[in-house]
Amino acid sequence: MARLKFGAFLAPHHPIGEHPMLQFRRDLDLVEQLDALGYDEFWCGEHHSSGWEMIASPEMFLAAAGERTKRIKLGTGVVSLPYHHPFNVAQRMVQLDHMTGGRAIFGSGPGALASDAHTLGIDPMTQRDRQDEAIGIIRRLFNGERVTAKSDWFTMNDAALQILPLQEEMPFVVASQISPSGMTLAGKYGIGIISLGSMTTQGLMSLQQQWQFAEDAARKHGTTVSRADWRVLLTWHIAETREQARREAGAGLMRWHNEYNVGTLQRPGLTAFSSPDEAVDKTAFVEGAASVIGTPDDLVKMIKNVMQVSGGVGAVIGFVHDWANPENTRRSWDMVARYVVPEINGYIDGLRRSQKFVIENRAIFERAGQAVMAKIMENEKAAEALKVTGPGRVAIPAVNAPDLQKEAAKR
């Protein structure tokens, strides 16, 4: 079975009240930690309003992250293409790819916040078509073409990139929510997908249908899509016990839901939580929950369920939030790397098999102990010395150390 990749997605969602400079620095600290822990990917987004999401340039943030890290892939999650001239986006992504040593992933979307589009004077009805148009242009530029194009929102005259991406082929990824537009776009161009809608029960249960949209579009346009390039976003907070995870995450989860989802975005159908316990119960302990607040074993179970429901994905991306304080949040990511990733990817299966083999074949190895004992006991000085430096005092496995009292009785 192919190894499942793991990553993190920073929108960001930070409660208003903390110094923005310190939030940026803490986010960069997190990327550095994830790189050291062996995570595969880190994503950050572009937003211009709402107060809670204050990274305006993912390329700028990722360039800084690239200087602090060594191996983790760095993805724009996402560049909102209708907000930018496609030629400028292409140039910035190429520069990011070179500055990070070929670790850039180009993730794009139409723009998530209606308030951002309003600020820029963009008609929301045009955003998805503009994303489609921009992807086509940027792919041509990345291929080294000289492009002349005129649209109702941009013009290019003999445009060509001075340098091409460092990677032979920079990965293209599109964001997908509940509607089929993102998956259809991925199928049209044969590119990757990051499913953001999977953080809800409805989105989680519709993953199989979503993939069908991508495959249908790929057949229509003569391309192919691969589940290995499909990323699914999940939310979690992990601790040693469920009770501890509940204590650490409850109040922050309640604030995030009440102040951001209900109070700021005013998402239809949502109501405020009345207590931290209610927030945890209705987020992580209802039928079809798309979040885990619990132990590593709980998250392992959740991921296996996602693989079954979806039919298989290439990467699980955890949503970065401030439900817990910074220390507990960092420990949560640490526990996922230490216990969840190896369990899902089978990194410790061989160790378990080796232990089981030794336990079940004890008799085979008894002769090794006999051999050690024979060599010691044939030398009187060694036998006398072992009385003082016997098992527990020297680096001889207890199973191989001779029973001196038993030997004395024999003599």
GROMACS .gro file of C-alpha atoms in nm:
model
  411
    1MET     CA    1   0.000   0.000   0.000
    2ALA     CA    2   0.132   0.347  -0.089
    3ARG     CA    3   0.246   0.557   0.202
    4LEU     CA    4  -0.001   0.822   0.316
    5LYS     CA    5   0.147   1.171   0.334
    6PHE     CA    6   0.076   1.406   0.623
    7GLY     CA    7   0.072   1.783   0.633
    8ALA     CA    8  -0.070   2.096   0.792
    9PHE     CA    9  -0.296   2.372   0.657
   10LEU     CA   10  -0.270   2.721   0.806
   11ALA     CA   11  -0.553   2.950   0.694
   12PRO     CA   12  -0.468   3.098   0.950
   13HIS     CA   13  -0.749   3.109   1.204
   14HIS     CA   14  -0.614   3.318   1.493
   15PRO     CA   15  -0.840   3.484   1.753
   16ILE     CA   16  -0.824   3.862   1.747
   17GLY     CA   17  -0.633   4.008   2.039
   18GLU     CA   18  -0.274   3.884   2.004
   19HIS     CA   19   0.007   4.089   1.849
   20PRO     CA   20   0.009   4.002   1.474
   21MET     CA   21   0.390   4.007   1.464
   22LEU     CA   22   0.403   3.736   1.732
   23GLN     CA   23   0.136   3.532   1.552
   24PHE     CA   24   0.346   3.533   1.234
   25ARG     CA   25   0.652   3.426   1.429
   26ARG     CA   26   0.466   3.150   1.609
   27ASP     CA   27   0.332   3.021   1.278
   28LEU     CA   28   0.686   3.009   1.140
   29ASP     CA   29   0.797   2.825   1.454
   30LEU     CA   30   0.526   2.567   1.382
   31VAL     CA   31   0.649   2.509   1.026
   32GLU     CA   32   0.999   2.455   1.163
   33GLN     CA   33   0.867   2.201   1.415
   34LEU     CA   34   0.668   2.014   1.150
   35ASP     CA   35   0.972   1.994   0.926
   36ALA     CA   36   1.179   1.847   1.211
   37LEU     CA   37   0.900   1.595   1.288
   38GLY     CA   38   0.898   1.467   0.930
   39TYR     CA   39   0.568   1.607   0.801
   40ASP     CA   40   0.549   1.611   0.422
   41GLU     CA   41   0.367   1.934   0.342
   42PHE     CA   42   0.275   2.274   0.484
   43TRP     CA   43   0.008   2.497   0.333
   44CYS     CA   44  -0.096   2.856   0.404
   45GLY     CA   45  -0.366   3.071   0.253
   46GLU     CA   46  -0.445   3.419   0.127
   47HIS     CA   47  -0.706   3.639   0.294
   48HIS     CA   48  -0.765   4.012   0.315
   49SER     CA   49  -1.053   4.050   0.559
   50SER     CA   50  -1.242   3.889   0.852
   51GLY     CA   51  -0.983   3.974   1.119
   52TRP     CA   52  -0.908   3.609   1.198
   53GLU     CA   53  -0.713   3.538   0.878
   54MET     CA   54  -0.424   3.776   0.836
   55ILE     CA   55  -0.177   3.622   0.587
   56ALA     CA   56  -0.221   3.835   0.275
   57SER     CA   57   0.066   3.678   0.079
   58PRO     CA   58   0.122   3.302   0.114
   59GLU     CA   59   0.426   3.328  -0.115
   60MET     CA   60   0.593   3.576   0.122
   61PHE     CA   61   0.518   3.363   0.427
   62LEU     CA   62   0.640   3.044   0.260
   63ALA     CA   63   0.961   3.209   0.146
   64ALA     CA   64   1.036   3.288   0.510
   65ALA     CA   65   0.938   2.934   0.609
   66GLY     CA   66   1.171   2.797   0.344
   67GLU     CA   67   1.468   2.959   0.517
   68ARG     CA   68   1.382   2.782   0.843
   69THR     CA   69   1.318   2.436   0.700
   70LYS     CA   70   1.501   2.168   0.502
   71ARG     CA   71   1.269   1.916   0.342
   72ILE     CA   72   0.899   1.992   0.395
   73LYS     CA   73   0.705   2.088   0.079
   74LEU     CA   74   0.552   2.437   0.091
   75GLY     CA   75   0.213   2.493  -0.072
   76THR     CA   76   0.002   2.801  -0.135
   77GLY     CA   77  -0.330   2.709   0.017
   78VAL     CA   78  -0.439   2.899  -0.180
   79VAL     CA   79  -0.354   3.185  -0.412
   80SER     CA   80  -0.691   3.336  -0.504
   81LEU     CA   81  -0.632   3.370  -0.877
   82PRO     CA   82  -0.909   3.622  -0.962
   83TYR     CA   83  -0.735   3.872  -0.732
   84HIS     CA   84  -0.411   3.879  -0.937
   85HIS     CA   85  -0.271   3.918  -1.285
   86PRO     CA   86  -0.176   3.562  -1.391
   87PHE     CA   87   0.172   3.667  -1.508
   88ASN     CA   88   0.255   3.807  -1.164
   89VAL     CA   89   0.133   3.489  -0.995
   90ALA     CA   90   0.350   3.278  -1.225
   91GLN     CA   91   0.657   3.489  -1.153
   92ARG     CA   92   0.606   3.478  -0.776
   93MET     CA   93   0.561   3.100  -0.776
   94VAL     CA   94   0.874   3.049  -0.984
   95GLN     CA   95   1.071   3.269  -0.746
   96LEU     CA   96   0.931   3.079  -0.447
   97ASP     CA   97   1.030   2.748  -0.607
   98HIS     CA   98   1.389   2.865  -0.653
   99MET     CA   99   1.411   3.024  -0.308
  100THR     CA  100   1.293   2.702  -0.140
  101GLY     CA  101   1.513   2.469  -0.342
  102GLY     CA  102   1.231   2.320  -0.549
  103ARG     CA  103   0.981   2.264  -0.267
  104ALA     CA  104   0.690   2.482  -0.386
  105ILE     CA  105   0.341   2.350  -0.455
  106PHE     CA  106   0.112   2.583  -0.648
  107GLY     CA  107  -0.232   2.567  -0.489
  108SER     CA  108  -0.504   2.792  -0.626
  109GLY     CA  109  -0.865   2.878  -0.565
  110PRO     CA  110  -1.130   3.125  -0.675
  111GLY     CA  111  -1.127   3.312  -0.340
  112ALA     CA  112  -1.310   3.193  -0.031
  113LEU     CA  113  -1.428   3.510   0.144
  114ALA     CA  114  -1.700   3.720  -0.016
  115SER     CA  115  -1.564   4.018   0.177
  116ASP     CA  116  -1.229   3.983  -0.004
  117ALA     CA  117  -1.396   3.990  -0.345
  118HIS     CA  118  -1.606   4.290  -0.238
  119THR     CA  119  -1.293   4.476  -0.125
  120LEU     CA  120  -1.134   4.422  -0.466
  121GLY     CA  121  -1.452   4.502  -0.660
  122ILE     CA  122  -1.480   4.152  -0.809
  123ASP     CA  123  -1.817   4.004  -0.904
  124PRO     CA  124  -1.842   3.665  -0.725
  125MET     CA  125  -2.013   3.521  -1.033
  126THR     CA  126  -1.690   3.560  -1.230
  127GLN     CA  127  -1.444   3.412  -0.982
  128ARG     CA  128  -1.447   3.043  -1.080
  129ASP     CA  129  -1.425   3.118  -1.452
  130ARG     CA  130  -1.132   3.349  -1.385
  131GLN     CA  131  -0.953   3.080  -1.184
  132ASP     CA  132  -0.998   2.837  -1.475
  133GLU     CA  133  -0.867   3.093  -1.725
  134ALA     CA  134  -0.567   3.183  -1.509
  135ILE     CA  135  -0.463   2.819  -1.455
  136GLY     CA  136  -0.453   2.763  -1.829
  137ILE     CA  137  -0.235   3.070  -1.881
  138ILE     CA  138   0.003   2.992  -1.594
  139ARG     CA  139   0.055   2.635  -1.716
  140ARG     CA  140   0.157   2.769  -2.055
  141LEU     CA  141   0.400   3.014  -1.894
  142PHE     CA  142   0.552   2.737  -1.682
  143ASN     CA  143   0.604   2.536  -1.999
  144GLY     CA  144   0.818   2.816  -2.140
  145GLU     CA  145   0.566   2.952  -2.389
  146ARG     CA  146   0.546   3.317  -2.490
  147VAL     CA  147   0.184   3.414  -2.435
  148THR     CA  148  -0.029   3.689  -2.583
  149ALA     CA  149  -0.377   3.698  -2.434
  150LYS     CA  150  -0.650   3.951  -2.373
  151SER     CA  151  -0.930   3.900  -2.125
  152ASP     CA  152  -1.191   4.119  -1.961
  153TRP     CA  153  -0.965   4.132  -1.653
  154PHE     CA  154  -0.604   4.104  -1.779
  155THR     CA  155  -0.389   4.158  -2.087
  156MET     CA  156  -0.059   3.993  -2.185
  157ASN     CA  157   0.163   4.098  -2.474
  158ASP     CA  158   0.439   3.854  -2.570
  159ALA     CA  159   0.466   3.749  -2.205
  160ALA     CA  160   0.731   3.490  -2.116
  161LEU     CA  161   0.896   3.398  -1.788
  162GLN     CA  162   1.263   3.487  -1.759
  163ILE     CA  163   1.325   3.176  -1.548
  164LEU     CA  164   1.118   2.859  -1.524
  165PRO     CA  165   1.040   2.663  -1.207
  166LEU     CA  166   1.331   2.480  -1.048
  167GLN     CA  167   1.123   2.163  -1.040
  168GLU     CA  168   1.084   1.992  -1.372
  169GLU     CA  169   0.711   2.007  -1.310
  170MET     CA  170   0.580   2.214  -1.020
  171PRO     CA  171   0.270   2.045  -0.871
  172PHE     CA  172  -0.060   2.221  -0.945
  173VAL     CA  173  -0.339   2.176  -0.689
  174VAL     CA  174  -0.689   2.325  -0.676
  175ALA     CA  175  -0.903   2.371  -0.368
  176SER     CA  176  -1.240   2.197  -0.351
  177GLN     CA  177  -1.533   2.255  -0.118
  178ILE     CA  178  -1.875   2.091  -0.147
  179SER     CA  179  -1.962   2.207  -0.500
  180PRO     CA  180  -1.820   2.013  -0.797
  181SER     CA  181  -1.633   2.311  -0.944
  182GLY     CA  182  -1.294   2.242  -0.784
  183MET     CA  183  -1.298   1.870  -0.864
  184THR     CA  184  -1.413   1.940  -1.219
  185LEU     CA  185  -1.127   2.186  -1.266
  186ALA     CA  186  -0.878   1.928  -1.139
  187GLY     CA  187  -1.013   1.674  -1.386
  188LYS     CA  188  -0.999   1.921  -1.674
  189TYR     CA  189  -0.628   1.992  -1.625
  190GLY     CA  190  -0.526   1.658  -1.471
  191ILE     CA  191  -0.392   1.821  -1.156
  192GLY     CA  192  -0.408   1.767  -0.778
  193ILE     CA  193  -0.686   1.849  -0.533
  194ILE     CA  194  -0.702   1.962  -0.172
  195SER     CA  195  -1.052   1.900  -0.033
  196LEU     CA  196  -1.137   2.164   0.226
  197GLY     CA  197  -1.501   2.066   0.266
  198SER     CA  198  -1.405   1.740   0.439
  199MET     CA  199  -1.389   1.928   0.771
  200THR     CA  200  -1.768   1.896   0.788
  201THR     CA  201  -1.974   1.579   0.818
  202GLN     CA  202  -2.150   1.653   0.490
  203GLY     CA  203  -1.821   1.710   0.311
  204LEU     CA  204  -1.666   1.397   0.458
  205MET     CA  205  -1.950   1.175   0.347
  206SER     CA  206  -1.952   1.321  -0.005
  207LEU     CA  207  -1.585   1.249  -0.081
  208GLN     CA  208  -1.656   0.950  -0.304
  209GLN     CA  209  -1.903   1.153  -0.510
  210GLN     CA  210  -1.657   1.440  -0.526
  211TRP     CA  211  -1.392   1.212  -0.674
  212GLN     CA  212  -1.642   1.101  -0.937
  213PHE     CA  213  -1.671   1.463  -1.052
  214ALA     CA  214  -1.294   1.474  -1.107
  215GLU     CA  215  -1.286   1.147  -1.298
  216ASP     CA  216  -1.582   1.247  -1.516
  217ALA     CA  217  -1.413   1.576  -1.607
  218ALA     CA  218  -1.084   1.398  -1.679
  219ARG     CA  219  -1.254   1.160  -1.922
  220LYS     CA  220  -1.426   1.451  -2.093
  221HIS     CA  221  -1.100   1.643  -2.144
  222GLY     CA  222  -0.872   1.349  -2.215
  223THR     CA  223  -0.666   1.380  -1.896
  224THR     CA  224  -0.614   1.164  -1.588
  225VAL     CA  225  -0.637   1.228  -1.215
  226SER     CA  226  -0.460   1.031  -0.945
  227ARG     CA  227  -0.575   0.965  -0.590
  228ALA     CA  228  -0.210   1.004  -0.490
  229ASP     CA  229  -0.251   1.376  -0.568
  230TRP     CA  230  -0.571   1.408  -0.363
  231ARG     CA  231  -0.537   1.575  -0.023
  232VAL     CA  232  -0.813   1.571   0.239
  233LEU     CA  233  -0.832   1.829   0.518
  234LEU     CA  234  -0.922   1.711   0.871
  235THR     CA  235  -0.932   1.878   1.213
  236TRP     CA  236  -0.794   1.733   1.535
  237HIS     CA  237  -0.648   1.800   1.876
  238ILE     CA  238  -0.459   1.508   2.027
  239ALA     CA  239  -0.351   1.443   2.385
  240GLU     CA  240  -0.265   1.145   2.606
  241THR     CA  241  -0.631   1.091   2.702
  242ARG     CA  242  -0.968   1.204   2.573
  243GLU     CA  243  -1.031   1.388   2.896
  244GLN     CA  244  -0.709   1.583   2.861
  245ALA     CA  245  -0.779   1.666   2.497
  246ARG     CA  246  -1.124   1.787   2.596
  247ARG     CA  247  -0.985   2.012   2.870
  248GLU     CA  248  -0.718   2.158   2.643
  249ALA     CA  249  -0.933   2.224   2.334
  250GLY     CA  250  -1.285   2.296   2.460
  251ALA     CA  251  -1.271   2.668   2.537
  252GLY     CA  252  -1.072   2.757   2.224
  253LEU     CA  253  -1.299   2.549   2.002
  254MET     CA  254  -1.602   2.724   2.148
  255ARG     CA  255  -1.449   3.066   2.086
  256TRP     CA  256  -1.349   2.976   1.727
  257HIS     CA  257  -1.698   2.850   1.648
  258ASN     CA  258  -1.892   3.125   1.822
  259GLU     CA  259  -1.679   3.426   1.728
  260TYR     CA  260  -1.560   3.326   1.381
  261ASN     CA  261  -1.802   3.081   1.217
  262VAL     CA  262  -2.119   3.216   1.379
  263GLY     CA  263  -2.031   3.573   1.476
  264THR     CA  264  -1.804   3.684   1.191
  265LEU     CA  265  -1.886   3.473   0.885
  266GLN     CA  266  -2.245   3.413   1.001
  267ARG     CA  267  -2.254   3.076   0.829
  268PRO     CA  268  -2.615   2.968   0.764
  269GLY     CA  269  -2.756   2.704   0.993
  270LEU     CA  270  -2.495   2.740   1.266
  271THR     CA  271  -2.576   2.833   1.623
  272ALA     CA  272  -2.341   2.925   1.904
  273PHE     CA  273  -2.223   2.667   2.158
  274SER     CA  274  -2.325   2.731   2.518
  275SER     CA  275  -2.028   2.558   2.685
  276PRO     CA  276  -1.688   2.406   2.605
  277ASP     CA  277  -1.826   2.058   2.670
  278GLU     CA  278  -2.106   2.114   2.421
  279ALA     CA  279  -1.851   2.240   2.169
  280VAL     CA  280  -1.642   1.923   2.203
  281ASP     CA  281  -1.941   1.687   2.204
  282LYS     CA  282  -2.102   1.836   1.892
  283THR     CA  283  -1.772   1.866   1.706
  284ALA     CA  284  -1.602   1.535   1.778
  285PHE     CA  285  -1.853   1.298   1.937
  286VAL     CA  286  -2.153   1.291   1.704
  287GLU     CA  287  -2.234   1.044   1.429
  288GLY     CA  288  -2.015   1.110   1.126
  289ALA     CA  289  -1.793   1.361   1.310
  290ALA     CA  290  -1.524   1.512   1.087
  291SER     CA  291  -1.302   1.612   1.381
  292VAL     CA  292  -1.107   1.423   1.645
  293ILE     CA  293  -1.054   1.551   1.998
  294GLY     CA  294  -0.893   1.259   2.172
  295THR     CA  295  -0.600   1.019   2.158
  296PRO     CA  296  -0.370   0.903   1.879
  297ASP     CA  297  -0.578   0.584   1.856
  298ASP     CA  298  -0.890   0.794   1.793
  299LEU     CA  299  -0.721   0.973   1.504
  300VAL     CA  300  -0.589   0.648   1.357
  301LYS     CA  301  -0.946   0.515   1.356
  302MET     CA  302  -1.073   0.836   1.195
  303ILE     CA  303  -0.813   0.830   0.916
  304LYS     CA  304  -0.883   0.465   0.837
  305ASN     CA  305  -1.251   0.555   0.812
  306VAL     CA  306  -1.172   0.844   0.577
  307MET     CA  307  -0.973   0.610   0.354
  308GLN     CA  308  -1.268   0.374   0.340
  309VAL     CA  309  -1.531   0.643   0.281
  310SER     CA  310  -1.328   0.820   0.012
  311GLY     CA  311  -1.193   0.515  -0.162
  312GLY     CA  312  -0.838   0.630  -0.090
  313VAL     CA  313  -0.646   0.958  -0.085
  314GLY     CA  314  -0.279   1.051  -0.107
  315ALA     CA  315  -0.244   1.285   0.189
  316VAL     CA  316  -0.415   1.383   0.514
  317ILE     CA  317  -0.373   1.751   0.594
  318GLY     CA  318  -0.447   1.873   0.946
  319PHE     CA  319  -0.612   2.211   0.991
  320VAL     CA  320  -0.406   2.446   1.211
  321HIS     CA  321  -0.613   2.620   1.479
  322ASP     CA  322  -0.580   2.778   1.822
  323TRP     CA  323  -0.827   2.558   2.007
  324ALA     CA  324  -0.556   2.484   2.265
  325ASN     CA  325  -0.274   2.704   2.392
  326PRO     CA  326   0.051   2.710   2.189
  327GLU     CA  327   0.229   2.454   2.408
  328ASN     CA  328  -0.051   2.197   2.392
  329THR     CA  329  -0.101   2.262   2.022
  330ARG     CA  330   0.264   2.186   1.950
  331ARG     CA  331   0.243   1.869   2.161
  332SER     CA  332  -0.064   1.760   1.964
  333TRP     CA  333   0.129   1.782   1.635
  334ASP     CA  334   0.420   1.602   1.801
  335MET     CA  335   0.198   1.313   1.912
  336VAL     CA  336   0.051   1.275   1.564
  337ALA     CA  337   0.402   1.244   1.420
  338ARG     CA  338   0.518   1.002   1.692
  339TYR     CA  339   0.218   0.770   1.708
  340VAL     CA  340  -0.035   0.827   1.427
  341VAL     CA  341   0.189   0.856   1.122
  342PRO     CA  342   0.389   0.536   1.194
  343GLU     CA  343   0.073   0.342   1.277
  344ILE     CA  344  -0.100   0.444   0.954
  345ASN     CA  345   0.207   0.388   0.736
  346GLY     CA  346   0.324   0.064   0.897
  347TYR     CA  347   0.661   0.195   1.012
  348ILE     CA  348   0.650  -0.013   1.331
  349ASP     CA  349   0.499  -0.331   1.185
  350GLY     CA  350   0.844  -0.485   1.139
  351LEU     CA  351   0.938  -0.411   1.500
  352ARG     CA  352   0.623  -0.582   1.623
  353ARG     CA  353   0.688  -0.885   1.401
  354SER     CA  354   1.045  -0.907   1.531
  355GLN     CA  355   0.931  -0.891   1.893
  356LYS     CA  356   0.662  -1.152   1.833
  357PHE     CA  357   0.911  -1.387   1.666
  358VAL     CA  358   1.151  -1.367   1.960
  359ILE     CA  359   0.871  -1.426   2.212
  360GLU     CA  360   0.725  -1.723   2.025
  361ASN     CA  361   1.060  -1.890   1.948
  362ARG     CA  362   1.225  -1.868   2.290
  363ALA     CA  363   1.340  -2.231   2.283
  364ILE     CA  364   1.545  -2.175   1.968
  365PHE     CA  365   1.760  -1.915   2.141
  366GLU     CA  366   1.828  -2.106   2.465
  367ARG     CA  367   2.139  -2.263   2.314
  368ALA     CA  368   2.292  -1.915   2.289
  369GLY     CA  369   2.271  -1.888   2.666
  370GLN     CA  370   2.424  -2.231   2.703
  371ALA     CA  371   2.716  -2.129   2.484
  372VAL     CA  372   2.785  -1.818   2.691
  373MET     CA  373   2.761  -2.014   3.013
  374ALA     CA  374   2.997  -2.283   2.889
  375LYS     CA  375   3.269  -2.032   2.801
  376ILE     CA  376   3.241  -1.855   3.135
  377MET     CA  377   3.233  -2.167   3.349
  378GLU     CA  378   3.535  -2.328   3.186
  379ASN     CA  379   3.744  -2.040   3.324
  380GLU     CA  380   3.751  -2.033   3.704
  381LYS     CA  381   3.853  -1.668   3.727
  382ALA     CA  382   3.569  -1.565   3.495
  383ALA     CA  383   3.323  -1.767   3.698
  384GLU     CA  384   3.442  -1.607   4.023
  385ALA     CA  385   3.427  -1.259   3.872
  386LEU     CA  386   3.073  -1.314   3.752
  387LYS     CA  387   2.961  -1.372   4.111
  388VAL     CA  388   3.030  -1.001   4.171
  389THR     CA  389   2.939  -0.867   3.828
  390GLY     CA  390   2.651  -1.095   3.744
  391PRO     CA  391   2.319  -1.030   3.572
  392GLY     CA  392   2.198  -0.676   3.620
  393ARG     CA  393   2.551  -0.541   3.662
  394VAL     CA  394   2.700  -0.614   3.320
  395ALA     CA  395   2.573  -0.591   2.965
  396ILE     CA  396   2.486  -0.960   2.937
  397PRO     CA  397   2.121  -1.032   2.852
  398ALA     CA  398   1.964  -1.198   3.153
  399VAL     CA  399   1.850  -1.490   2.941
  400ASN     CA  400   2.212  -1.565   2.845
  401ALA     CA  401   2.369  -1.520   3.189
  402PRO     CA  402   2.447  -1.846   3.375
  403ASP     CA  403   2.281  -1.941   3.702
  404LEU     CA  404   2.588  -1.953   3.927
  405GLN     CA  405   2.407  -2.112   4.220
  406LYS     CA  406   2.283  -2.387   3.997
  407GLU     CA  407   2.635  -2.445   3.864
  408ALA     CA  408   2.779  -2.456   4.214
  409ALA     CA  409   2.523  -2.718   4.315
  410LYS     CA  410   2.623  -2.929   4.015
  411ARG     CA  411   2.987  -2.915   4.115
   0.00000   0.00000   0.00000
